[in-house]
CSV table of C-alpha atoms and ligand atoms in Angstrom, one decimal:
chain,number,residue,atom,x,y,z
A,196,MET,CA,-174.5,-14.7,4.4
A,197,GLN,CA,-173.3,-11.8,6.2
A,198,VAL,CA,-174.1,-11.9,10.1
A,199,SER,CA,-174.4,-8.7,11.7
A,200,SER,CA,-174.0,-9.0,15.3
A,201,LYS,CA,-175.9,-7.3,17.8
A,202,LEU,CA,-173.2,-8.0,20.4
A,203,PRO,CA,-169.7,-7.7,18.2
A,204,HIS,CA,-167.8,-7.6,21.6
A,205,VAL,CA,-169.1,-9.9,23.5
A,206,GLY,CA,-167.2,-13.2,23.8
A,207,THR,CA,-167.4,-16.6,26.6
A,208,THR,CA,-168.0,-15.5,29.9
A,209,ILE,CA,-165.3,-15.5,32.0
A,210,PHE,CA,-166.9,-18.3,34.5
A,211,SER,CA,-167.6,-21.0,31.7
A,212,VAL,CA,-163.6,-20.3,30.6
A,213,MET,CA,-162.2,-20.6,33.9
A,214,SER,CA,-164.4,-23.5,34.9
A,215,ALA,CA,-163.5,-25.0,31.8
A,216,LEU,CA,-159.9,-24.7,32.4
A,217,ALA,CA,-160.1,-26.0,35.9
A,218,GLN,CA,-162.0,-28.9,34.5
A,219,GLU,CA,-159.1,-29.5,31.9
A,220,HIS,CA,-156.2,-29.2,34.6
A,221,GLY,CA,-158.1,-31.1,37.1
A,222,ALA,CA,-157.8,-28.0,39.6
A,223,ILE,CA,-159.5,-26.6,42.6
A,224,ASN,CA,-162.5,-24.5,41.1
A,225,LEU,CA,-163.3,-21.5,43.5
A,226,SER,CA,-163.7,-19.2,39.6
A,227,GLN,CA,-167.6,-19.7,38.8
A,228,GLY,CA,-169.4,-19.2,41.9
A,229,PHE,CA,-171.5,-22.2,42.4
A,230,PRO,CA,-171.6,-24.4,45.9
A,231,ASN,CA,-170.1,-27.7,45.7
A,232,PHE,CA,-172.1,-29.4,48.3
A,233,PRO,CA,-175.6,-30.7,47.7
A,234,SER,CA,-178.5,-28.4,48.2
A,235,SER,CA,-181.2,-29.6,51.2
A,236,GLU,CA,-182.8,-32.9,50.8
A,237,LYS,CA,-185.8,-31.7,52.1
A,238,LEU,CA,-186.2,-29.6,48.9
A,239,THR,CA,-184.8,-31.7,46.5
A,240,ASN,CA,-187.3,-34.7,48.2
A,241,LEU,CA,-190.1,-32.2,47.5
A,242,VAL,CA,-188.9,-31.5,44.0
A,243,CYS,CA,-189.3,-35.3,42.8
A,244,HIS,CA,-192.5,-35.6,44.5
A,245,TYR,CA,-194.2,-32.7,42.5
A,246,LEU,CA,-192.3,-34.6,39.2
A,247,LYS,CA,-194.2,-37.9,40.4
A,248,ALA,CA,-197.2,-36.2,41.2
A,249,GLY,CA,-197.7,-35.1,38.0
A,250,TYR,CA,-197.5,-31.2,38.3
A,251,ASN,CA,-195.8,-31.1,35.2
A,252,GLN,CA,-197.8,-28.9,32.8
A,253,TYR,CA,-197.2,-25.0,32.2
A,254,ALA,CA,-197.6,-22.8,35.4
A,255,PRO,CA,-199.4,-19.3,35.0
A,256,MET,CA,-197.4,-17.1,33.7
A,257,PRO,CA,-196.5,-14.8,36.5
A,258,GLY,CA,-195.7,-17.9,38.7
A,259,LEU,CA,-197.3,-20.2,41.1
A,260,SER,CA,-199.5,-18.1,43.1
A,261,GLY,CA,-198.8,-20.2,46.0
A,262,LEU,CA,-195.0,-19.3,45.6
A,263,ARG,CA,-195.3,-15.9,44.4
A,264,GLU,CA,-197.1,-15.8,48.5
A,265,GLN,CA,-194.0,-16.8,50.0
A,266,ILE,CA,-191.9,-15.1,48.5
A,267,ALA,CA,-193.9,-12.0,50.0
A,268,ARG,CA,-194.1,-13.4,53.1
A,269,LYS,CA,-190.3,-13.4,52.9
A,270,ALA,CA,-190.4,-9.7,52.0
A,271,GLN,CA,-192.6,-9.3,55.3
A,272,VAL,CA,-190.0,-11.5,57.9
A,273,MET,CA,-187.3,-10.1,56.4
A,274,TYR,CA,-187.6,-6.4,56.5
A,275,GLY,CA,-191.1,-5.6,57.1
A,276,LEU,CA,-193.1,-4.9,53.5
A,277,GLU,CA,-196.2,-5.3,52.3
A,278,VAL,CA,-195.6,-7.1,48.8
A,279,ASP,CA,-198.8,-7.9,46.8
A,280,PRO,CA,-198.0,-11.2,45.6
A,281,ALA,CA,-200.9,-10.8,42.2
A,282,GLU,CA,-199.2,-7.7,42.0
A,283,GLU,CA,-195.3,-7.2,42.7
A,284,VAL,CA,-193.8,-10.8,42.0
A,285,THR,CA,-192.9,-12.7,39.4
A,286,VAL,CA,-191.2,-15.8,39.2
A,287,THR,CA,-188.4,-16.1,36.7
A,288,ALA,CA,-185.6,-18.5,35.1
A,289,GLY,CA,-183.2,-17.3,37.9
A,290,ALA,CA,-182.2,-13.9,38.6
A,291,THR,CA,-180.3,-13.3,35.0
A,292,GLN,CA,-183.6,-13.6,33.1
A,293,ALA,CA,-185.5,-11.3,35.4
A,294,ILE,CA,-182.2,-8.8,35.1
A,295,TYR,CA,-182.9,-9.2,31.0
A,296,CYS,CA,-186.7,-8.5,31.4
A,297,ALA,CA,-186.4,-5.2,33.7
A,298,ILE,CA,-184.2,-4.2,31.1
A,299,ALA,CA,-185.9,-4.6,27.7
A,300,ALA,CA,-188.8,-3.3,29.2
A,301,PHE,CA,-187.7,-0.7,30.4
A,302,VAL,CA,-184.7,0.6,28.3
A,303,HIS,CA,-185.7,2.2,25.0
A,304,PRO,CA,-182.6,2.9,21.9
A,305,GLY,CA,-180.6,5.6,23.0
A,306,ASP,CA,-181.3,6.0,26.5
A,307,GLU,CA,-178.6,5.7,29.2
A,308,VAL,CA,-178.2,3.3,31.5
A,309,ILE,CA,-175.4,3.7,34.8
A,310,ILE,CA,-173.4,0.5,36.0
A,311,LEU,CA,-171.2,0.5,38.8
A,312,GLU,CA,-168.2,-1.4,37.9
A,313,PRO,CA,-166.8,-3.9,38.6
A,314,ALA,CA,-169.7,-5.3,37.7
A,315,TYR,CA,-171.7,-8.6,37.0
A,316,ASP,CA,-171.1,-9.3,33.4
A,317,CYS,CA,-175.1,-9.7,32.4
A,318,TYR,CA,-176.3,-5.8,32.7
A,319,ARG,CA,-173.8,-4.7,29.9
A,320,PRO,CA,-175.2,-7.3,27.3
A,321,ALA,CA,-178.6,-6.4,28.3
A,322,VAL,CA,-178.4,-3.0,27.5
A,323,GLU,CA,-176.8,-3.1,24.4
A,324,VAL,CA,-179.1,-5.8,22.6
A,325,ASN,CA,-181.8,-3.4,23.7
A,326,GLY,CA,-180.0,-0.5,21.9
A,327,GLY,CA,-179.3,1.4,25.2
A,328,LYS,CA,-175.5,2.8,26.3
A,329,PRO,CA,-174.1,1.7,29.3
A,330,VAL,CA,-172.6,4.7,31.2
A,331,VAL,CA,-169.4,3.5,34.1
A,332,TYR,CA,-168.9,4.5,37.1
A,333,GLU,CA,-165.9,3.1,38.6
A,334,MET,CA,-165.9,2.2,42.6
A,335,GLN,CA,-162.5,2.1,43.6
A,336,PRO,CA,-160.8,-0.5,45.8
A,337,PRO,CA,-160.1,-1.8,48.4
A,338,ASP,CA,-163.6,-0.9,49.9
A,339,TYR,CA,-165.3,-0.2,46.5
A,340,LYS,CA,-167.1,2.6,47.9
A,341,VAL,CA,-169.5,4.7,45.8
A,342,ASP,CA,-169.4,8.8,45.5
A,343,TRP,CA,-172.8,9.4,44.3
A,344,ASN,CA,-171.8,12.8,43.6
A,345,ALA,CA,-170.2,11.7,40.7
A,346,VAL,CA,-172.9,9.1,39.8
A,347,GLN,CA,-174.7,12.1,39.7
A,348,SER,CA,-172.2,13.7,37.4
A,349,LEU,CA,-173.3,11.1,34.7
A,350,VAL,CA,-176.8,11.8,35.2
A,351,THR,CA,-178.2,13.1,31.8
A,352,PRO,CA,-181.8,13.5,30.2
A,353,ALA,CA,-180.8,10.4,28.6
A,354,THR,CA,-180.3,8.4,31.9
A,355,ARG,CA,-182.7,5.8,31.9
A,356,MET,CA,-181.9,3.4,34.5
A,357,ILE,CA,-179.2,3.0,37.0
A,358,ILE,CA,-178.1,-0.6,38.2
A,359,ILE,CA,-177.0,-1.5,41.8
A,360,ASN,CA,-176.0,-4.9,43.2
A,361,THR,CA,-175.7,-5.6,46.9
A,362,PRO,CA,-174.0,-7.7,48.8
A,363,HIS,CA,-171.6,-6.8,45.1
A,364,ASN,CA,-170.1,-9.2,42.9
A,365,PRO,CA,-167.3,-9.9,42.6
A,366,THR,CA,-165.9,-7.6,45.6
A,367,GLY,CA,-168.0,-8.6,48.3
A,368,SER,CA,-168.7,-5.6,49.1
A,369,ILE,CA,-172.2,-4.2,50.6
A,370,LEU,CA,-174.5,-0.8,49.9
A,371,GLN,CA,-175.4,1.0,53.4
A,372,ALA,CA,-178.4,2.5,54.3
A,373,SER,CA,-176.4,6.1,53.8
A,374,ASP,CA,-176.0,4.5,50.3
A,375,MET,CA,-179.2,4.1,49.5
A,376,LEU,CA,-180.3,7.2,51.0
A,377,ALA,CA,-178.2,9.3,49.2
A,378,LEU,CA,-179.8,7.2,45.5
A,379,GLN,CA,-182.9,8.0,46.7
A,380,GLN,CA,-182.3,11.9,46.9
A,381,LEU,CA,-180.9,11.6,43.3
A,382,THR,CA,-183.4,9.9,41.6
A,383,THR,CA,-186.2,11.8,43.0
A,384,GLY,CA,-188.1,14.0,40.8
A,385,THR,CA,-186.5,12.3,37.8
A,386,ASP,CA,-188.3,9.3,35.7
A,387,ILE,CA,-184.9,7.3,36.7
A,388,LEU,CA,-185.4,3.3,37.4
A,389,VAL,CA,-183.4,1.4,39.7
A,390,LEU,CA,-182.9,-2.2,39.1
A,391,SER,CA,-181.6,-3.7,41.8
A,392,ASP,CA,-179.7,-6.8,41.8
A,393,GLU,CA,-180.3,-8.8,45.2
A,394,VAL,CA,-179.1,-12.5,44.7
A,395,TYR,CA,-176.9,-12.7,47.5
A,396,GLU,CA,-179.4,-10.1,50.2
A,397,HIS,CA,-178.9,-13.8,52.7
A,398,LEU,CA,-175.1,-13.8,52.4
A,399,ILE,CA,-174.2,-11.0,54.7
A,400,TYR,CA,-171.6,-11.1,57.5
A,401,ASP,CA,-170.3,-9.5,60.9
A,402,GLY,CA,-174.0,-8.6,61.9
A,403,GLN,CA,-174.7,-6.3,59.0
A,404,GLU,CA,-178.3,-5.8,57.5
A,405,HIS,CA,-179.0,-5.8,54.1
A,406,GLN,CA,-180.3,-2.8,52.5
A,407,SER,CA,-182.9,-3.7,50.5
A,408,VAL,CA,-183.9,-1.0,47.9
A,409,LEU,CA,-187.2,-2.3,48.8
A,410,ARG,CA,-187.2,-0.5,52.3
A,411,PHE,CA,-186.3,2.9,50.9
A,412,PRO,CA,-189.7,4.0,49.9
A,413,GLY,CA,-188.5,6.9,47.6
A,414,LEU,CA,-186.7,4.1,46.1
A,415,ARG,CA,-189.6,1.3,46.2
A,416,GLU,CA,-191.9,2.9,43.7
A,417,ARG,CA,-188.8,3.5,40.8
A,418,SER,CA,-187.4,0.0,41.2
A,419,LEU,CA,-187.5,-3.5,40.3
A,420,ALA,CA,-185.6,-6.1,42.6
A,421,THR,CA,-184.0,-9.3,41.5
A,422,TYR,CA,-183.4,-12.6,43.4
A,423,SER,CA,-182.2,-15.8,42.8
A,424,PHE,CA,-182.9,-19.2,44.8
A,425,GLY,CA,-180.2,-20.9,43.1
A,426,LYS,CA,-178.3,-18.8,45.5
A,427,THR,CA,-180.2,-18.9,48.7
A,428,PHE,CA,-181.2,-22.5,48.4
A,429,HIS,CA,-177.3,-23.8,47.0
A,430,ASN,CA,-178.8,-25.1,43.8
A,431,THR,CA,-178.1,-22.8,41.0
A,432,GLY,CA,-178.4,-25.6,37.9
A,433,TRP,CA,-181.9,-24.9,38.7
A,434,LYS,CA,-182.9,-21.3,37.5
A,435,ILE,CA,-185.7,-19.9,39.5
A,436,GLY,CA,-185.9,-16.7,41.2
A,437,TYR,CA,-187.8,-13.8,40.7
A,438,CYS,CA,-188.5,-9.9,40.7
A,439,ILE,CA,-190.4,-7.3,43.0
A,440,ALA,CA,-191.7,-4.0,41.7
A,441,PRO,CA,-194.6,-2.0,41.9
A,442,PRO,CA,-197.6,-3.0,39.6
A,443,GLU,CA,-197.5,-0.6,37.2
A,444,LEU,CA,-193.4,-1.6,36.3
A,445,MET,CA,-194.3,-5.4,37.4
A,446,LYS,CA,-196.8,-5.1,34.1
A,447,GLU,CA,-194.6,-3.6,31.6
A,448,PHE,CA,-191.9,-6.0,33.3
A,449,ARG,CA,-194.6,-9.3,32.2
A,450,LYS,CA,-195.3,-7.9,28.9
A,451,VAL,CA,-191.6,-8.9,28.1
A,452,HIS,CA,-191.4,-11.9,30.6
A,453,GLN,CA,-194.3,-13.7,28.6
A,454,TYR,CA,-193.0,-13.3,25.7
A,455,ASN,CA,-189.3,-14.4,26.6
A,456,THR,CA,-190.1,-17.5,28.1
A,457,PHE,CA,-193.7,-17.7,29.6
A,458,ALA,CA,-193.6,-19.9,32.6
A,459,VAL,CA,-190.5,-21.4,34.7
A,460,HIS,CA,-190.5,-24.9,36.1
A,461,ARG,CA,-193.7,-25.9,37.3
A,462,PRO,CA,-192.5,-28.6,40.3
A,463,THR,CA,-190.0,-27.0,41.3
A,464,GLN,CA,-192.2,-23.5,42.0
A,465,HIS,CA,-194.4,-26.3,44.0
A,466,ALA,CA,-191.3,-27.6,46.4
A,467,LEU,CA,-190.3,-23.9,46.8
A,468,ALA,CA,-193.6,-22.5,48.2
A,469,ASP,CA,-193.7,-25.5,50.8
A,470,TYR,CA,-189.6,-25.5,51.6
A,471,LEU,CA,-190.1,-21.5,51.8
A,472,LYS,CA,-193.0,-21.7,54.9
A,473,ASP,CA,-189.8,-22.2,57.7
A,474,ALA,CA,-187.8,-19.1,57.4
A,475,SER,CA,-185.0,-20.6,59.4
A,476,THR,CA,-183.9,-22.2,55.7
A,477,TYR,CA,-182.6,-18.7,54.6
A,478,GLN,CA,-182.2,-17.2,57.9
A,479,SER,CA,-179.5,-19.7,58.6
A,480,LEU,CA,-177.8,-18.3,55.9
A,481,PRO,CA,-175.6,-15.5,57.2
A,482,ALA,CA,-174.0,-17.9,59.8
A,483,PHE,CA,-173.7,-20.5,57.4
A,484,TYR,CA,-171.8,-19.0,54.9
A,485,GLN,CA,-169.6,-16.5,57.2
A,486,GLN,CA,-167.9,-19.6,59.0
A,487,LYS,CA,-166.8,-20.7,55.1
A,488,ARG,CA,-165.7,-17.1,54.3
A,489,ASP,CA,-163.8,-16.9,57.5
A,490,LEU,CA,-162.4,-20.2,56.9
A,491,LEU,CA,-160.8,-19.2,54.2
A,492,LEU,CA,-159.3,-16.0,55.4
A,493,SER,CA,-157.8,-18.4,58.1
A,494,GLU,CA,-156.1,-21.3,55.6
A,495,LEU,CA,-154.7,-17.8,53.6
A,496,LYS,CA,-153.8,-15.6,56.3
A,497,ASP,CA,-150.4,-16.8,56.2
A,498,SER,CA,-150.2,-17.1,52.2
A,499,ARG,CA,-149.2,-13.9,50.6
A,500,LEU,CA,-152.6,-12.9,49.2
A,501,ARG,CA,-154.0,-9.8,50.4
A,502,PRO,CA,-157.6,-10.3,51.5
A,503,LEU,CA,-159.9,-7.4,50.2
A,504,PRO,CA,-162.9,-6.8,52.7
A,505,CYS,CA,-165.8,-9.1,52.1
A,506,SER,CA,-169.4,-8.1,54.1
A,507,GLY,CA,-171.3,-10.2,51.7
A,508,THR,CA,-172.0,-12.7,49.0
A,509,TYR,CA,-169.8,-16.1,48.5
A,510,PHE,CA,-166.7,-14.3,47.3
A,511,CYS,CA,-163.7,-12.8,48.5
A,512,ASN,CA,-161.3,-10.7,46.6
A,513,PHE,CA,-157.9,-11.0,47.5
A,514,ASP,CA,-154.6,-8.5,45.8
A,515,TYR,CA,-152.0,-10.6,44.6
A,516,SER,CA,-149.1,-8.1,44.3
A,517,ALA,CA,-146.8,-9.6,46.9
A,518,ILE,CA,-146.5,-12.6,44.3
A,519,SER,CA,-146.5,-11.3,41.1
A,520,ASP,CA,-147.2,-8.6,38.7
A,521,LYS,CA,-148.1,-10.0,35.7
A,522,PRO,CA,-151.9,-9.1,34.8
A,523,ASP,CA,-154.1,-11.4,36.3
A,524,ALA,CA,-155.7,-13.2,33.1
A,525,GLU,CA,-152.1,-14.3,33.4
A,526,PHE,CA,-151.5,-14.8,36.9
A,527,THR,CA,-154.8,-16.9,37.0
A,528,ARG,CA,-154.1,-19.1,34.2
A,529,TRP,CA,-150.7,-19.6,35.9
A,530,LEU,CA,-152.4,-20.5,38.9
A,531,ILE,CA,-154.6,-23.4,36.8
A,532,GLU,CA,-151.5,-24.7,35.6
A,533,GLU,CA,-148.9,-24.5,38.1
A,534,HIS,CA,-150.4,-24.7,41.3
A,535,GLY,CA,-154.3,-26.3,40.4
A,536,LEU,CA,-156.1,-23.8,41.6
A,537,ALA,CA,-159.1,-21.9,39.4
A,538,ALA,CA,-159.5,-18.2,40.1
A,539,ILE,CA,-161.1,-15.0,38.5
A,540,PRO,CA,-159.6,-12.2,37.3
A,541,VAL,CA,-161.9,-9.5,38.2
A,542,SER,CA,-160.6,-7.3,35.3
A,543,ALA,CA,-163.0,-9.4,33.4
A,544,PHE,CA,-165.9,-7.2,35.6
A,545,TYR,CA,-164.6,-4.1,34.0
A,546,GLU,CA,-165.5,-2.7,30.5
A,547,SER,CA,-161.9,-0.9,30.1
A,548,GLY,CA,-160.2,-4.2,31.4
A,549,LYS,CA,-158.9,-2.4,34.1
A,550,ASP,CA,-156.3,-4.8,36.6
A,551,GLU,CA,-155.9,-3.8,40.2
A,552,ARG,CA,-153.7,-7.2,40.6
A,553,VAL,CA,-156.7,-8.7,42.0
A,554,ILE,CA,-158.8,-12.1,42.0
A,555,ARG,CA,-162.0,-13.6,43.0
A,556,LEU,CA,-162.2,-16.4,44.7
A,557,CYS,CA,-165.4,-18.1,46.0
A,558,PHE,CA,-165.6,-19.9,49.2
A,559,ALA,CA,-169.3,-22.1,48.7
A,560,LYS,CA,-167.3,-24.8,48.6
A,561,THR,CA,-166.8,-27.9,51.4
A,562,GLU,CA,-164.2,-27.2,54.2
A,563,GLU,CA,-162.3,-30.0,52.8
A,564,THR,CA,-161.9,-28.2,49.2
A,565,LEU,CA,-161.4,-24.7,51.2
A,566,ARG,CA,-158.5,-26.5,53.1
A,567,GLU,CA,-157.1,-27.9,49.7
A,568,ALA,CA,-157.6,-24.4,48.2
A,569,GLY,CA,-155.5,-23.0,51.3
A,570,LYS,CA,-152.6,-25.8,51.3
A,571,ALA,CA,-152.6,-24.9,47.3
A,572,LEU,CA,-152.4,-21.6,47.7
A,573,ARG,CA,-149.8,-21.0,50.5
A,574,GLY,CA,-147.4,-22.8,48.6
A,575,VAL,CA,-147.3,-19.7,45.9
A,576,VAL,CA,-144.8,-17.7,46.7
A,577,SER,CA,-143.3,-16.2,43.6
A,578,HIS,CA,-144.3,-15.9,39.9
A,579,SER,CA,-140.8,-16.9,38.6
A,580,GLY,CA,-141.3,-20.9,39.7
A,581,SER,CA,-139.5,-21.1,43.1
A,582,ASP,CA,-142.5,-21.5,44.7
A,583,SER,CA,-143.7,-24.9,43.8
B,1827,PMP,N1,-176.2,-11.9,39.7
B,1827,PMP,C1,-175.5,-11.7,39.8
B,1827,PMP,C2,-174.8,-10.6,40.9
B,1827,PMP,C3,-175.2,-13.0,40.1
B,1827,PMP,O1,-173.6,-13.2,40.9
B,1827,PMP,C4,-175.6,-13.8,39.3
B,1827,PMP,C5,-175.3,-15.2,39.3
B,1827,PMP,N2,-174.6,-16.1,38.8
B,1827,PMP,C6,-176.7,-13.8,39.1
B,1827,PMP,C7,-177.0,-12.3,38.9
B,1827,PMP,C8,-177.4,-14.8,38.1
B,1827,PMP,O2,-178.6,-15.6,38.9
B,1827,PMP,P1,-179.5,-16.5,38.5
B,1827,PMP,O3,-178.0,-17.6,38.4
B,1827,PMP,O4,-180.2,-17.2,39.4
B,1827,PMP,O5,-179.4,-16.6,37.3
B,1828,LIG,N1,-172.6,-15.8,39.0
B,1828,LIG,C1,-171.8,-16.7,39.0
B,1828,LIG,C2,-170.2,-16.0,39.1
B,1828,LIG,O1,-170.2,-14.4,39.2
B,1828,LIG,C3,-171.9,-17.4,37.4
B,1828,LIG,C4,-172.7,-17.5,36.7
B,1828,LIG,C5,-172.7,-18.0,35.2
B,1828,LIG,O2,-171.4,-18.9,35.4
B,1828,LIG,N2,-173.3,-17.4,34.4
B,1828,LIG,O3,-169.5,-16.6,39.1
């Protein structure tokens, strides 16, 4: 039998590859983005409670109404937004499924989708499997600012969607209000949709504000915004997220969602609905993670890794060109094998494999792990081996 792949260039994600290598070598794992500390005991107990209390049959297709109400309330608390829980919110199996549904619902074969690279790796395959054509705009280090005139020049009559991600994985950069206004201007009077991946909305530092696409009326009407409780409440393995979009877009989104998964884990939805009533559960996150970012930076202050700016997410990028001129894939493999530390090569976030000699480190880790990582990385002096 001949299998004709719809995604012939897709292999195993870099996150699985690096985490497997870290495990094989017993390395400190700052590669794949996940916390190595537990989710709140209160939240975990709530999930157990609802499991045992028998809330174990299908949830309503768009998500439990109680959870959707709390999601709408969170948008009000955070951004002063009016969101209709009945028609504008759908609970999904993580942000990944929300992103997939948004793309599958609107991208027709031959449609172009603008992706800003470096980019999180689930966008492109979702576009391609639906017959769309990714069109790439490359942001430039060290600050990865977007030149919206250059993005504008990529727009054609076939442009169906622009995907943005703020705070941004892997670079830790954020979009400012001026970026959102430029995007608003660029899309006004067009049929271009915006898919705004905002899974790190609460992981934003130095007193900066998250500029959600939902805060800009001209963008709100054409945007689908996606979120992840896994990021917000330190339980990436639970895979619960959601999408917010205006009713006419949400109607189409749900057509895909209801046949793609129908509904997601019910006991967890009940638990999240209760837990979200206390806004401090998410309002405390910037301070919590900023401390971790600063600990990693101070641990690496005397290393030969040069930090790139990090305004958000739980990732910080480092230029390693003072240590090695080897490609980042080779450098990260060597780091695991020789120094017991796993990082992500940032070239994995470029379709072209563009290599800027930059690695991504995840700081969603305990203080102990961050200190161990600091010690390991301060010992990395040169690639030739005089360093161990
Ligand atoms: N978007 C970005 C930018 C991410 O980093 C991730 C996380 N891993 C996701 C989407 C997917 O989130 P989830 O685990 O909720 O599917
Ligand atoms: N978002 C996580 C990261 O960037 C990984 C998610 C995954 O492993 N699919 O590291």
